[in-house]
PDB file of C-alpha atoms in Angstrom:
ATOM      1  CA  MET F 223     -15.267 -28.696  29.443  1.00 57.00           C
ATOM      2  CA  SER F 224     -13.668 -25.567  31.343  1.00 83.00           C
ATOM      3  CA  ASP F 225     -13.950 -21.885  29.207  1.00 90.00           C
ATOM      4  CA  TYR F 226      -9.849 -20.473  27.204  1.00 93.00           C
ATOM      5  CA  VAL F 227      -8.886 -18.336  29.708  1.00 95.00           C
ATOM      6  CA  ILE F 228      -7.437 -14.977  28.520  1.00 96.00           C
ATOM      7  CA  VAL F 229      -6.530 -12.185  30.617  1.00 95.00           C
ATOM      8  CA  THR F 230      -5.496  -8.613  29.529  1.00 95.00           C
ATOM      9  CA  HIS F 231      -5.028  -6.167  32.137  1.00 94.00           C
ATOM     10  CA  GLY F 232      -7.423  -4.293  33.521  1.00 88.00           C
ATOM     11  CA  GLY F 233      -7.663  -0.945  34.452  1.00 85.00           C
ATOM     12  CA  LYS F 234     -10.551   2.158  33.266  1.00 86.00           C
ATOM     13  CA  LYS F 235      -9.111   2.486  29.707  1.00 91.00           C
ATOM     14  CA  PHE F 236      -7.222  -0.069  27.191  1.00 94.00           C
ATOM     15  CA  HIS F 237      -5.801   0.341  24.242  1.00 95.00           C
ATOM     16  CA  ALA F 238      -5.695  -0.785  20.294  1.00 96.00           C
ATOM     17  CA  ASP F 239      -2.787  -3.001  21.192  1.00 96.00           C
ATOM     18  CA  GLU F 240      -5.146  -5.541  23.019  1.00 96.00           C
ATOM     19  CA  VAL F 241      -8.229  -5.261  21.803  1.00 97.00           C
ATOM     20  CA  CYS F 242      -7.292  -6.255  18.584  1.00 98.00           C
ATOM     21  CA  ALA F 243      -5.230  -8.951  19.762  1.00 98.00           C
ATOM     22  CA  ILE F 244      -7.585 -10.831  22.101  1.00 98.00           C
ATOM     23  CA  ALA F 245     -10.187  -9.939  18.519  1.00 98.00           C
ATOM     24  CA  ALA F 246      -7.401 -11.841  16.835  1.00 98.00           C
ATOM     25  CA  VAL F 247      -7.024 -14.563  18.971  1.00 98.00           C
ATOM     26  CA  GLU F 248     -10.231 -15.146  19.218  1.00 97.00           C
ATOM     27  CA  LEU F 249     -10.753 -15.286  14.814  1.00 97.00           C
ATOM     28  CA  ALA F 250      -8.011 -17.585  15.244  1.00 97.00           C
ATOM     29  CA  PHE F 251      -9.724 -20.095  17.338  1.00 96.00           C
ATOM     30  CA  LYS F 252     -12.761 -19.996  15.769  1.00 95.00           C
ATOM     31  CA  ALA F 253     -10.343 -20.188  12.455  1.00 95.00           C
ATOM     32  CA  LEU F 254      -9.494 -23.780  14.552  1.00 94.00           C
ATOM     33  CA  ASN F 255     -12.474 -24.696  15.580  1.00 91.00           C
ATOM     34  CA  LEU F 256     -11.390 -24.536  18.955  1.00 90.00           C
ATOM     35  CA  THR F 257     -14.739 -23.096  20.268  1.00 86.00           C
ATOM     36  CA  GLU F 258     -17.432 -25.704  18.975  1.00 85.00           C
ATOM     37  CA  LYS F 259     -17.080 -26.892  22.381  1.00 84.00           C
ATOM     38  CA  ARG F 260     -14.760 -24.231  24.912  1.00 90.00           C
ATOM     39  CA  SER F 261     -15.724 -20.892  25.273  1.00 93.00           C
ATOM     40  CA  ILE F 262     -13.541 -18.395  25.933  1.00 93.00           C
ATOM     41  CA  LYS F 263     -12.753 -15.959  29.117  1.00 94.00           C
ATOM     42  CA  VAL F 264     -11.318 -12.615  28.470  1.00 93.00           C
ATOM     43  CA  ILE F 265     -10.860 -10.976  31.965  1.00 93.00           C
ATOM     44  CA  ARG F 266      -8.681  -8.123  32.723  1.00 92.00           C
ATOM     45  CA  ILE F 267      -7.084  -7.686  35.634  1.00 91.00           C
ATOM     46  CA  SER F 268      -3.787  -6.202  37.662  1.00 86.00           C
ATOM     47  CA  ASN F 269      -0.949  -7.281  36.633  1.00 83.00           C
ATOM     48  CA  LYS F 270      -0.081  -8.605  40.360  1.00 86.00           C
ATOM     49  CA  ASN F 271      -2.394 -10.820  40.322  1.00 88.00           C
ATOM     50  CA  GLU F 272      -0.301 -13.446  39.872  1.00 88.00           C
ATOM     51  CA  VAL F 273      -2.933 -16.164  40.508  1.00 90.00           C
ATOM     52  CA  ALA F 274      -5.331 -15.589  37.741  1.00 89.00           C
ATOM     53  CA  LEU F 275      -2.127 -14.895  35.986  1.00 86.00           C
ATOM     54  CA  ARG F 276      -0.848 -18.573  36.042  1.00 90.00           C
ATOM     55  CA  GLN F 277      -4.132 -20.016  35.529  1.00 92.00           C
ATOM     56  CA  ALA F 278      -5.405 -18.470  32.598  1.00 93.00           C
ATOM     57  CA  TYR F 279      -4.584 -20.592  28.854  1.00 94.00           C
ATOM     58  CA  MET F 280      -3.537 -16.863  27.550  1.00 96.00           C
ATOM     59  CA  ARG F 281      -2.313 -14.628  28.829  1.00 97.00           C
ATOM     60  CA  ILE F 282      -2.267 -10.613  26.174  1.00 96.00           C
ATOM     61  CA  ASP F 283      -0.261  -7.195  27.087  1.00 95.00           C
ATOM     62  CA  ILE F 284       0.485  -8.731  30.885  1.00 95.00           C
ATOM     63  CA  GLY F 285       2.653 -10.868  31.994  1.00 93.00           C
ATOM     64  CA  ASN F 286       6.129  -9.133  30.975  1.00 93.00           C
ATOM     65  CA  ARG F 287       7.122 -12.318  29.020  1.00 94.00           C
ATOM     66  CA  TYR F 288       7.002 -13.206  25.445  1.00 97.00           C
ATOM     67  CA  ASP F 289       6.596 -16.955  24.605  1.00 95.00           C
ATOM     68  CA  PRO F 290       4.028 -18.957  22.029  1.00 96.00           C
ATOM     69  CA  PRO F 291       4.744 -22.058  24.194  1.00 96.00           C
ATOM     70  CA  SER F 292       3.044 -21.359  26.659  1.00 96.00           C
ATOM     71  CA  CYS F 293       0.799 -18.297  24.988  1.00 96.00           C
ATOM     72  CA  ASP F 294       2.570 -15.392  26.965  1.00 96.00           C
ATOM     73  CA  PHE F 295       2.483 -12.240  24.916  1.00 97.00           C
ATOM     74  CA  ASP F 296       3.761  -9.489  26.513  1.00 96.00           C
ATOM     75  CA  HIS F 297       5.467  -6.108  25.142  1.00 96.00           C
ATOM     76  CA  HIS F 298       6.555  -4.691  28.773  1.00 94.00           C
ATOM     77  CA  GLN F 299       9.169  -6.366  29.752  1.00 92.00           C
ATOM     78  CA  GLU F 300      13.180  -4.871  29.997  1.00 92.00           C
ATOM     79  CA  GLY F 301      14.071  -5.555  26.521  1.00 92.00           C
ATOM     80  CA  GLY F 302      10.825  -5.583  25.003  1.00 94.00           C
ATOM     81  CA  ALA F 303       9.985  -8.691  22.178  1.00 95.00           C
ATOM     82  CA  GLY F 304      12.151  -7.574  19.328  1.00 95.00           C
ATOM     83  CA  CYS F 305      11.036  -5.017  16.419  1.00 96.00           C
ATOM     84  CA  ARG F 306      10.550  -5.850  12.411  1.00 96.00           C
ATOM     85  CA  ASP F 307      12.989  -5.201   9.991  1.00 95.00           C
ATOM     86  CA  ASN F 308      11.797  -2.376   9.480  1.00 94.00           C
ATOM     87  CA  GLY F 309      12.729  -0.629  13.028  1.00 94.00           C
ATOM     88  CA  VAL F 310       8.646  -0.934  14.636  1.00 96.00           C
ATOM     89  CA  PRO F 311       8.742  -2.729  18.061  1.00 97.00           C
ATOM     90  CA  TYR F 312       6.518  -5.702  18.177  1.00 98.00           C
ATOM     91  CA  ALA F 313       3.667  -5.602  20.850  1.00 97.00           C
ATOM     92  CA  SER F 314       1.374  -7.155  21.714  1.00 98.00           C
ATOM     93  CA  PHE F 315      -1.040  -7.061  18.227  1.00 98.00           C
ATOM     94  CA  GLY F 316       2.084  -7.897  15.958  1.00 98.00           C
ATOM     95  CA  LEU F 317       2.704 -10.402  18.595  1.00 98.00           C
ATOM     96  CA  VAL F 318      -0.014 -12.421  17.837  1.00 98.00           C
ATOM     97  CA  TRP F 319      -0.035 -12.039  14.450  1.00 98.00           C
ATOM     98  CA  LYS F 320       2.977 -12.951  13.450  1.00 98.00           C
ATOM     99  CA  HIS F 321       2.169 -16.568  14.793  1.00 97.00           C
ATOM    100  CA  LEU F 322      -1.429 -16.958  14.672  1.00 98.00           C
ATOM    101  CA  GLY F 323      -2.222 -13.883  11.538  1.00 98.00           C
ATOM    102  CA  VAL F 324      -1.920 -16.883   8.573  1.00 98.00           C
ATOM    103  CA  ILE F 325      -4.150 -18.843  10.167  1.00 98.00           C
ATOM    104  CA  ILE F 326      -6.677 -16.507  10.377  1.00 98.00           C
ATOM    105  CA  CYS F 327      -6.062 -16.022   6.656  1.00 97.00           C
ATOM    106  CA  ASP F 328      -6.528 -19.381   6.023  1.00 96.00           C
ATOM    107  CA  GLY F 329      -3.123 -20.201   5.368  1.00 96.00           C
ATOM    108  CA  ASN F 330      -2.362 -17.107   3.185  1.00 96.00           C
ATOM    109  CA  LYS F 331       0.216 -15.629   3.373  1.00 96.00           C
ATOM    110  CA  ASN F 332       0.346 -13.298   1.033  1.00 93.00           C
ATOM    111  CA  VAL F 333      -2.751 -11.396   2.925  1.00 95.00           C
ATOM    112  CA  ALA F 334      -1.094 -12.584   6.321  1.00 97.00           C
ATOM    113  CA  ARG F 335       1.247  -9.337   4.791  1.00 96.00           C
ATOM    114  CA  ILE F 336      -0.470  -7.261   4.198  1.00 93.00           C
ATOM    115  CA  VAL F 337      -2.597  -7.202   7.599  1.00 96.00           C
ATOM    116  CA  GLU F 338       0.302  -6.920   8.713  1.00 97.00           C
ATOM    117  CA  ASN F 339       1.223  -4.285   7.093  1.00 94.00           C
ATOM    118  CA  SER F 340      -1.367  -2.332   6.444  1.00 92.00           C
ATOM    119  CA  LEU F 341      -3.231  -1.975   9.999  1.00 96.00           C
ATOM    120  CA  VAL F 342      -1.619  -3.875  12.125  1.00 98.00           C
ATOM    121  CA  GLN F 343       2.084  -2.551  11.812  1.00 97.00           C
ATOM    122  CA  GLN F 344       0.356   0.312  12.823  1.00 95.00           C
ATOM    123  CA  VAL F 345      -1.099  -0.235  16.116  1.00 96.00           C
ATOM    124  CA  ASP F 346       2.299  -1.582  17.185  1.00 97.00           C
ATOM    125  CA  ALA F 347       3.754   1.246  16.405  1.00 95.00           C
ATOM    126  CA  GLU F 348       1.984   4.357  18.381  1.00 94.00           C
ATOM    127  CA  ASP F 349       1.049   1.866  21.261  1.00 94.00           C
ATOM    128  CA  SER F 350       5.264   1.318  20.910  1.00 94.00           C
ATOM    129  CA  GLY F 351       5.631   4.700  21.044  1.00 91.00           C
ATOM    130  CA  PHE F 352       7.192   4.934  17.156  1.00 91.00           C
ATOM    131  CA  PRO F 353       6.606   7.498  14.931  1.00 84.00           C
ATOM    132  CA  LEU F 354       4.867   7.115  11.629  1.00 81.00           C
ATOM    133  CA  TYR F 355       4.226  10.539  11.007  1.00 73.00           C
ATOM    134  CA  ASP F 356       6.631  13.827  10.746  1.00 66.00           C
ATOM    135  CA  LYS F 357       3.814  15.910   9.679  1.00 61.00           C
ATOM    136  CA  ARG F 358       1.867  18.153  11.888  1.00 61.00           C
ATOM    137  CA  ILE F 359       1.037  21.382  11.650  1.00 62.00           C
ATOM    138  CA  ASN F 360       0.012  22.379  15.505  1.00 65.00           C
ATOM    139  CA  LEU F 361       0.017  20.312  18.137  1.00 68.00           C
ATOM    140  CA  GLU F 362      -4.184  20.234  18.541  1.00 73.00           C
ATOM    141  CA  VAL F 363      -3.930  18.690  14.578  1.00 75.00           C
ATOM    142  CA  VAL F 364      -3.624  15.503  14.649  1.00 77.00           C
ATOM    143  CA  PRO F 365      -4.015  11.901  12.467  1.00 80.00           C
ATOM    144  CA  PHE F 366      -6.509  10.466  13.250  1.00 86.00           C
ATOM    145  CA  THR F 367      -5.742   6.378  13.835  1.00 90.00           C
ATOM    146  CA  ILE F 368      -7.198   3.505  14.488  1.00 92.00           C
ATOM    147  CA  SER F 369      -6.275   4.016  17.947  1.00 92.00           C
ATOM    148  CA  SER F 370      -7.416   7.151  17.877  1.00 92.00           C
ATOM    149  CA  LEU F 371     -11.116   5.144  17.298  1.00 95.00           C
ATOM    150  CA  PHE F 372     -10.278   2.742  19.875  1.00 95.00           C
ATOM    151  CA  SER F 373      -9.846   5.416  22.540  1.00 94.00           C
ATOM    152  CA  CYS F 374     -12.881   6.277  21.840  1.00 94.00           C
ATOM    153  CA  LEU F 375     -14.798   3.407  22.751  1.00 94.00           C
ATOM    154  CA  VAL F 376     -13.363   4.192  26.306  1.00 92.00           C
ATOM    155  CA  PRO F 377     -16.182   6.055  28.837  1.00 91.00           C
ATOM    156  CA  THR F 378     -15.196   8.963  29.967  1.00 89.00           C
ATOM    157  CA  LEU F 379     -14.766   9.824  33.601  1.00 84.00           C
ATOM    158  CA  GLU F 380     -18.037  11.737  33.922  1.00 86.00           C
ATOM    159  CA  GLU F 381     -20.219   8.799  32.243  1.00 86.00           C
ATOM    160  CA  ASN F 382     -18.988   6.462  35.365  1.00 79.00           C
ATOM    161  CA  GLN F 383     -19.344   2.693  32.827  1.00 81.00           C
ATOM    162  CA  ASP F 384     -18.715  -1.104  32.924  1.00 84.00           C
ATOM    163  CA  SER F 385     -15.176  -0.482  30.967  1.00 90.00           C
ATOM    164  CA  ASP F 386     -15.615  -3.693  30.973  1.00 91.00           C
ATOM    165  CA  GLY F 387     -18.568  -3.581  29.164  1.00 92.00           C
ATOM    166  CA  ALA F 388     -17.282  -1.634  26.767  1.00 93.00           C
ATOM    167  CA  PHE F 389     -13.871  -3.258  25.943  1.00 94.00           C
ATOM    168  CA  ALA F 390     -15.750  -6.216  24.753  1.00 95.00           C
ATOM    169  CA  LYS F 391     -17.593  -3.798  22.367  1.00 96.00           C
ATOM    170  CA  ALA F 392     -14.152  -2.275  21.430  1.00 96.00           C
ATOM    171  CA  VAL F 393     -13.267  -6.554  20.418  1.00 97.00           C
ATOM    172  CA  GLU F 394     -16.550  -6.893  18.389  1.00 98.00           C
ATOM    173  CA  LEU F 395     -15.534  -3.798  16.224  1.00 98.00           C
ATOM    174  CA  ALA F 396     -11.837  -4.958  16.396  1.00 98.00           C
ATOM    175  CA  LYS F 397     -12.788  -8.403  14.431  1.00 98.00           C
ATOM    176  CA  MET F 398     -15.361  -6.309  12.301  1.00 98.00           C
ATOM    177  CA  ILE F 399     -11.890  -4.433  10.969  1.00 98.00           C
ATOM    178  CA  ILE F 400      -9.794  -7.178  10.444  1.00 98.00           C
ATOM    179  CA  THR F 401     -12.899  -9.572   9.017  1.00 98.00           C
ATOM    180  CA  ARG F 402     -13.258  -6.803   6.273  1.00 98.00           C
ATOM    181  CA  LYS F 403      -8.788  -6.354   6.349  1.00 97.00           C
ATOM    182  CA  ILE F 404      -8.905  -9.595   4.950  1.00 97.00           C
ATOM    183  CA  ALA F 405     -11.695  -9.242   2.412  1.00 96.00           C
ATOM    184  CA  HIS F 406     -10.375  -6.290   1.447  1.00 92.00           C
ATOM    185  CA  ALA F 407      -6.234  -8.248   1.375  1.00 92.00           C
ATOM    186  CA  ARG F 408      -7.747 -11.233  -0.774  1.00 92.00           C
ATOM    187  CA  ALA F 409      -9.258  -9.120  -3.320  1.00 88.00           C
ATOM    188  CA  ALA F 410      -5.848  -6.724  -3.585  1.00 84.00           C
ATOM    189  CA  GLU F 411      -4.627 -11.333  -3.987  1.00 85.00           C
ATOM    190  CA  LYS F 412      -7.284 -11.194  -6.742  1.00 85.00           C
ATOM    191  CA  TYR F 413      -6.314  -8.144  -8.795  1.00 88.00           C
ATOM    192  CA  ARG F 414      -2.578  -8.101  -8.201  1.00 88.00           C
ATOM    193  CA  GLU F 415      -2.311 -10.503 -11.777  1.00 85.00           C
ATOM    194  CA  LYS F 416      -4.042  -8.408 -13.402  1.00 90.00           C
ATOM    195  CA  ILE F 417      -2.855  -5.129 -12.523  1.00 93.00           C
ATOM    196  CA  THR F 418       1.028  -6.691 -13.185  1.00 93.00           C
ATOM    197  CA  ALA F 419      -0.607  -7.062 -16.141  1.00 93.00           C
ATOM    198  CA  ALA F 420      -1.686  -3.679 -17.256  1.00 95.00           C
ATOM    199  CA  ILE F 421       1.599  -2.692 -16.128  1.00 95.00           C
ATOM    200  CA  CYS F 422       2.993  -4.251 -19.029  1.00 95.00           C
ATOM    201  CA  GLU F 423       0.734  -3.894 -21.709  1.00 95.00           C
ATOM    202  CA  ALA F 424       1.368  -0.423 -20.866  1.00 95.00           C
ATOM    203  CA  GLU F 425       5.081  -0.930 -21.765  1.00 93.00           C
ATOM    204  CA  LYS F 426       4.625  -2.335 -24.999  1.00 94.00           C
ATOM    205  CA  ASN F 427       2.658   1.210 -25.696  1.00 92.00           C
ATOM    206  CA  ASP F 428       3.248   4.763 -23.140  1.00 95.00           C
ATOM    207  CA  PRO F 429       4.303   3.415 -20.019  1.00 97.00           C
ATOM    208  CA  ARG F 430       3.700   6.701 -18.573  1.00 97.00           C
ATOM    209  CA  ILE F 431      -0.095   5.472 -18.874  1.00 98.00           C
ATOM    210  CA  ILE F 432      -1.469   2.285 -17.017  1.00 97.00           C
ATOM    211  CA  ILE F 433      -5.235   1.284 -17.902  1.00 97.00           C
ATOM    212  CA  LEU F 434      -7.001  -0.668 -15.690  1.00 96.00           C
ATOM    213  CA  ASP F 435     -11.187  -2.525 -16.617  1.00 93.00           C
ATOM    214  CA  SER F 436     -12.383  -2.161 -12.933  1.00 91.00           C
ATOM    215  CA  ASP F 437     -11.906  -0.460  -9.989  1.00 90.00           C
ATOM    216  CA  CYS F 438      -8.803  -1.694  -7.145  1.00 86.00           C
ATOM    217  CA  ASN F 439      -6.623  -0.771  -4.889  1.00 84.00           C
ATOM    218  CA  TRP F 440      -3.818  -0.389  -7.500  1.00 90.00           C
ATOM    219  CA  GLN F 441      -1.483   2.149  -5.839  1.00 87.00           C
ATOM    220  CA  PHE F 442       0.544   1.012  -3.706  1.00 83.00           C
ATOM    221  CA  LEU F 443       1.585  -1.878  -6.543  1.00 87.00           C
ATOM    222  CA  VAL F 444       2.017   0.420  -9.730  1.00 92.00           C
ATOM    223  CA  MET F 445       4.510   2.486  -6.669  1.00 90.00           C
ATOM    224  CA  CYS F 446       6.160  -0.181  -6.357  1.00 87.00           C
ATOM    225  CA  ARG F 447       7.013  -2.039  -9.801  1.00 89.00           C
ATOM    226  CA  THR F 448       6.900   0.925 -12.154  1.00 92.00           C
ATOM    227  CA  SER F 449       8.790   4.069 -12.145  1.00 91.00           C
ATOM    228  CA  VAL F 450       7.588   5.877 -15.000  1.00 95.00           C
ATOM    229  CA  ALA F 451       3.694   5.352 -15.126  1.00 96.00           C
ATOM    230  CA  LEU F 452       2.608   8.917 -14.660  1.00 97.00           C
ATOM    231  CA  PHE F 453      -2.225   8.619 -14.043  1.00 98.00           C
ATOM    232  CA  VAL F 454      -4.214   5.418 -14.189  1.00 98.00           C
ATOM    233  CA  VAL F 455      -7.311   4.868 -16.156  1.00 98.00           C
ATOM    234  CA  TYR F 456     -10.202   2.952 -15.095  1.00 98.00           C
ATOM    235  CA  PRO F 457     -14.212   2.818 -14.638  1.00 97.00           C
ATOM    236  CA  VAL F 458     -16.608   3.905 -12.466  1.00 95.00           C
ATOM    237  CA  THR F 459     -19.788   3.666 -12.377  1.00 92.00           C
ATOM    238  CA  ASP F 460     -20.595   5.773 -15.046  1.00 94.00           C
ATOM    239  CA  GLN F 461     -17.480   7.477 -16.017  1.00 97.00           C
ATOM    240  CA  TRP F 462     -13.448   6.095 -16.301  1.00 98.00           C
ATOM    241  CA  MET F 463     -11.550   7.919 -13.876  1.00 98.00           C
ATOM    242  CA  ILE F 464      -7.980   9.481 -14.597  1.00 98.00           C
ATOM    243  CA  LYS F 465      -5.543   9.691 -11.793  1.00 97.00           C
ATOM    244  CA  ALA F 466      -1.820  10.169 -10.939  1.00 96.00           C
ATOM    245  CA  VAL F 467       0.535   7.886  -9.412  1.00 94.00           C
ATOM    246  CA  PRO F 468       1.474   8.711  -6.132  1.00 92.00           C
ATOM    247  CA  LYS F 469       5.744   9.451  -4.684  1.00 88.00           C
ATOM    248  CA  GLY F 470       4.962   7.203  -2.405  1.00 73.00           C
ATOM    249  CA  GLY F 471       2.150   7.114   0.896  1.00 55.00           C
ATOM    250  CA  LYS F 472       0.765  10.588   0.792  1.00 48.00           C
ATOM    251  CA  ILE F 473      -1.400   9.755  -2.250  1.00 49.00           C
ATOM    252  CA  PHE F 474      -3.979  13.670  -2.941  1.00 48.00           C
ATOM    253  CA  SER F 475      -0.588  15.975  -2.338  1.00 60.00           C
ATOM    254  CA  GLU F 476       2.947  14.327  -3.870  1.00 88.00           C
ATOM    255  CA  VAL F 477       2.179  12.208  -7.143  1.00 93.00           C
ATOM    256  CA  ARG F 478       4.705  12.121  -9.843  1.00 95.00           C
ATOM    257  CA  LYS F 479       2.424  14.774 -12.216  1.00 96.00           C
ATOM    258  CA  LEU F 480      -0.296  16.772 -11.824  1.00 96.00           C
ATOM    259  CA  PHE F 481      -2.794  17.772 -13.682  1.00 98.00           C
ATOM    260  CA  PRO F 482      -2.021  21.228 -16.001  1.00 97.00           C
ATOM    261  CA  THR F 483      -2.488  24.373 -13.362  1.00 97.00           C
ATOM    262  CA  GLN F 484      -5.915  25.489 -15.774  1.00 97.00           C
ATOM    263  CA  TRP F 485      -7.684  22.312 -15.669  1.00 98.00           C
ATOM    264  CA  ALA F 486      -7.971  22.692 -11.370  1.00 96.00           C
ATOM    265  CA  VAL F 487     -12.119  23.924 -12.748  1.00 96.00           C
ATOM    266  CA  GLY F 488     -13.281  21.232 -10.768  1.00 96.00           C
ATOM    267  CA  ASN F 489     -16.478  20.706 -11.443  1.00 93.00           C
ATOM    268  CA  ASN F 490     -17.615  21.923 -15.430  1.00 96.00           C
ATOM    269  CA  PRO F 491     -17.666  19.939 -17.853  1.00 96.00           C
ATOM    270  CA  GLN F 492     -17.584  22.473 -20.426  1.00 96.00           C
ATOM    271  CA  LYS F 493     -14.593  24.706 -18.980  1.00 97.00           C
ATOM    272  CA  LEU F 494     -13.206  21.017 -19.206  1.00 98.00           C
ATOM    273  CA  ALA F 495     -13.913  20.169 -22.665  1.00 97.00           C
ATOM    274  CA  LEU F 496     -13.395  24.217 -23.669  1.00 97.00           C
ATOM    275  CA  LEU F 497      -9.371  24.120 -22.464  1.00 97.00           C
ATOM    276  CA  THR F 498      -8.459  20.192 -23.203  1.00 97.00           C
ATOM    277  CA  GLY F 499     -10.022  19.094 -26.581  1.00 97.00           C
ATOM    278  CA  VAL F 500     -12.078  16.546 -24.942  1.00 97.00           C
ATOM    279  CA  ALA F 501     -15.264  16.555 -25.611  1.00 97.00           C
ATOM    280  CA  ASP F 502     -16.441  14.216 -22.931  1.00 97.00           C
ATOM    281  CA  ALA F 503     -14.609  15.508 -20.437  1.00 98.00           C
ATOM    282  CA  LEU F 504     -16.171  15.853 -16.903  1.00 97.00           C
ATOM    283  CA  PHE F 505     -13.688  17.419 -13.446  1.00 97.00           C
ATOM    284  CA  CYS F 506     -10.543  17.599 -12.837  1.00 98.00           C
ATOM    285  CA  HIS F 507      -9.986  18.055  -9.449  1.00 97.00           C
ATOM    286  CA  ILE F 508      -9.410  21.683  -7.832  1.00 96.00           C
ATOM    287  CA  LYS F 509      -6.195  20.025  -6.555  1.00 94.00           C
ATOM    288  CA  ARG F 510      -5.008  18.229 -10.060  1.00 95.00           C
ATOM    289  CA  PHE F 511      -4.861  15.399  -8.434  1.00 95.00           C
ATOM    290  CA  ALA F 512      -7.676  12.892 -10.231  1.00 97.00           C
ATOM    291  CA  ALA F 513     -10.377  14.359 -13.834  1.00 98.00           C
ATOM    292  CA  SER F 514     -12.310  12.156 -15.177  1.00 98.00           C
ATOM    293  CA  ALA F 515     -14.238  11.585 -19.130  1.00 98.00           C
ATOM    294  CA  ARG F 516     -17.247   9.594 -20.061  1.00 98.00           C
ATOM    295  CA  SER F 517     -15.640   7.513 -22.138  1.00 98.00           C
ATOM    296  CA  LYS F 518     -11.577   5.596 -22.045  1.00 97.00           C
ATOM    297  CA  GLU F 519     -11.147   7.186 -25.236  1.00 98.00           C
ATOM    298  CA  GLY F 520     -11.613  10.733 -23.151  1.00 98.00           C
ATOM    299  CA  ALA F 521      -9.688   9.698 -20.248  1.00 98.00           C
ATOM    300  CA  ILE F 522      -6.912   8.193 -21.951  1.00 98.00           C
ATOM    301  CA  SER F 523      -6.647  11.448 -23.794  1.00 98.00           C
ATOM    302  CA  LEU F 524      -6.522  14.012 -21.068  1.00 98.00           C
ATOM    303  CA  ALA F 525      -4.058  11.249 -18.833  1.00 98.00           C
ATOM    304  CA  GLN F 526      -1.504  11.318 -22.723  1.00 98.00           C
ATOM    305  CA  LEU F 527      -2.597  14.935 -22.994  1.00 98.00           C
ATOM    306  CA  ALA F 528      -1.341  15.743 -19.475  1.00 97.00           C
ATOM    307  CA  ALA F 529       1.497  13.027 -18.989  1.00 97.00           C
ATOM    308  CA  ASP F 530       2.823  15.524 -22.105  1.00 96.00           C
ATOM    309  CA  ALA F 531       1.754  18.875 -20.621  1.00 94.00           C
ATOM    310  CA  GLU F 532       5.149  21.055 -19.716  1.00 84.00           C
TER     311      GLU F 532
END
């Protein structure tokens, strides 16, 4: 039985878009048990190779056509392949994920949505020239994105290496990244109910302070579910952390409330305990977005003091 031949554009360089799109296809085919008897063969070709384009089982990021029934997933045609409601254009990764993402995530639509928002759209936006970042120090300091990561895998001119071999390694890395993103998205789903319950419990006591019984990715859910929460308390190994709730996507610098200026002593437990009156206080980040105490009670006390501070 012949292989599933998937073609994409060739050349010395490759991009996160087609790398991640092909990785997603391979994961989907595995989930559907389509590779038990037939293998996937990825070939990088020229757009002018009409015979190879026509004979391929699937065309990704090549062919100037978006038509899922015929397995065409390109976005370079006139008019593109559409945009999401938030304005981010679809590139090939997004088109593949749109149709196969839920399959890759074992039918879990919420997990597929989380991966779409946290990974897929970033790749699509950068490939389409859609700006996601507006803060630049200068032209030499730029964000290192997922697209930057895959650009690093492209052989340099001096290396004179086989770009197809590098591409294959990039696809394997992309599969690992997507798989790990899915794992984290599943974990987020698992903790969603716990975080929601903690928010409801805080509303009965002090809605400014949310107390969790484990360390999990709480930021997005807390930002969306409550506008009054200022700090989140949770255990980390042998201590309890207190983190300021972000205003938006910039976790460190833009939070709803910082810890008091005089607390910014870093890892100086004695000084912090003296300043706060909390005997087991351990740490306050010099940027004032995080602090910790040895006990849960100590952490809650620090959070209450910070919430009450002018």
